[in-house]
């Protein structure tokens, strides 16, 4: 049980780290998607 909670703590830290890494990537993807849809609507 103690090992599981330790693993969960590590997992939570990893998720926070991944989320920090992914934030600029996700923002970039969202911006590129938005510009794509806008250009499609304009054409």
XYZ file of N, CA and C in Angstrom:
129
model
N 0.839 -1.205 0.000
C 0.000 0.000 0.000
C 0.873 1.253 0.000
N 1.919 1.236 0.827
C 2.800 2.400 0.879
C 3.518 2.584 -0.456
N 3.891 1.443 -1.072
C 4.562 1.520 -2.370
C 3.636 2.108 -3.430
N 2.367 1.742 -3.368
C 1.402 2.255 -4.341
C 1.255 3.765 -4.215
N 1.185 4.254 -2.980
C 1.033 5.700 -2.793
C 2.297 6.429 -3.253
N 3.461 5.796 -3.058
C 4.703 6.408 -3.532
C 4.698 6.458 -5.057
N 4.266 5.356 -5.689
C 4.178 5.333 -7.148
C 3.212 6.397 -7.647
N 2.102 6.570 -6.931
C 1.120 7.573 -7.330
C 1.708 8.969 -7.224
N 2.505 9.205 -6.180
C 3.165 10.503 -6.027
C 4.119 10.763 -7.184
N 4.896 9.745 -7.561
C 5.793 9.881 -8.707
C 5.001 10.130 -9.978
N 3.903 9.390 -10.151
C 3.070 9.535 -11.339
C 2.498 10.946 -11.422
N 2.061 11.462 -10.261
C 1.485 12.814 -10.255
C 2.552 13.846 -10.606
N 3.774 13.667 -10.086
C 4.862 14.591 -10.412
C 5.170 14.523 -11.900
N 5.197 13.290 -12.448
C 5.463 13.132 -13.872
C 4.387 13.801 -14.714
N 3.129 13.668 -14.297
C 2.035 14.278 -15.047
C 2.161 15.800 -15.047
N 2.514 16.379 -13.898
C 2.689 17.832 -13.828
C 3.833 18.261 -14.743
N 4.913 17.464 -14.756
C 6.066 17.764 -15.605
C 5.682 17.685 -17.072
N 4.954 16.612 -17.440
C 4.521 16.443 -18.823
C 3.573 17.556 -19.233
N 2.681 17.947 -18.316
C 1.723 19.009 -18.637
C 2.463 20.314 -18.887
N 3.516 20.588 -18.078
C 4.315 21.801 -18.292
C 4.999 21.738 -19.654
N 5.508 20.549 -20.013
C 6.151 20.394 -21.318
C 5.143 20.548 -22.444
N 3.955 19.974 -22.247
C 2.965 19.920 -23.326
C 2.255 21.247 -23.525
N 2.240 22.114 -22.515
C 1.462 23.349 -22.600
C 1.802 24.173 -23.849
N 3.080 24.526 -24.109
C 3.386 25.313 -25.314
C 3.058 24.559 -26.601
N 3.251 23.226 -26.581
C 2.937 22.417 -27.766
C 1.444 22.472 -28.044
N 0.635 22.269 -26.983
C -0.811 22.298 -27.153
C -1.272 23.673 -27.623
N -0.676 24.714 -27.064
C -1.048 26.073 -27.463
C -0.740 26.285 -28.942
N 0.438 25.809 -29.363
C 0.840 25.939 -30.764
C -0.120 25.175 -31.670
N -0.484 23.950 -31.238
C -1.416 23.147 -32.039
C -2.764 23.844 -32.144
N -3.228 24.400 -31.033
C -4.528 25.058 -31.029
C -4.511 26.269 -31.964
N -3.418 27.041 -31.907
C -3.306 28.228 -32.760
C -3.267 27.818 -34.232
N -2.506 26.781 -34.560
C -2.399 26.358 -35.961
C -3.732 25.800 -36.447
N -4.446 25.068 -35.585
C -5.770 24.566 -35.958
C -6.720 25.724 -36.233
N -6.676 26.726 -35.369
C -7.570 27.872 -35.505
C -7.280 28.602 -36.818
N -6.017 28.834 -37.134
C -5.675 29.538 -38.367
C -6.070 28.698 -39.584
N -5.955 27.370 -39.472
C -6.368 26.494 -40.570
C -7.860 26.622 -40.838
N -8.662 26.558 -39.769
C -10.118 26.613 -39.946
C -10.528 27.988 -40.467
N -9.850 29.041 -40.005
C -10.189 30.385 -40.476
C -9.874 30.521 -41.958
N -8.738 29.994 -42.405
C -8.377 30.091 -43.823
C -9.333 29.252 -44.673
N -9.797 28.110 -44.121
C -10.764 27.290 -44.851
C -12.088 28.035 -45.007
N -12.503 28.742 -43.952
C -13.760 29.474 -44.011
C -13.656 30.647 -44.983
N -12.492 31.275 -45.053
C -12.311 32.424 -45.941
C -12.313 32.001 -47.405
N -11.760 30.837 -47.694
C -11.656 30.403 -49.092
C -12.990 29.918 -49.628
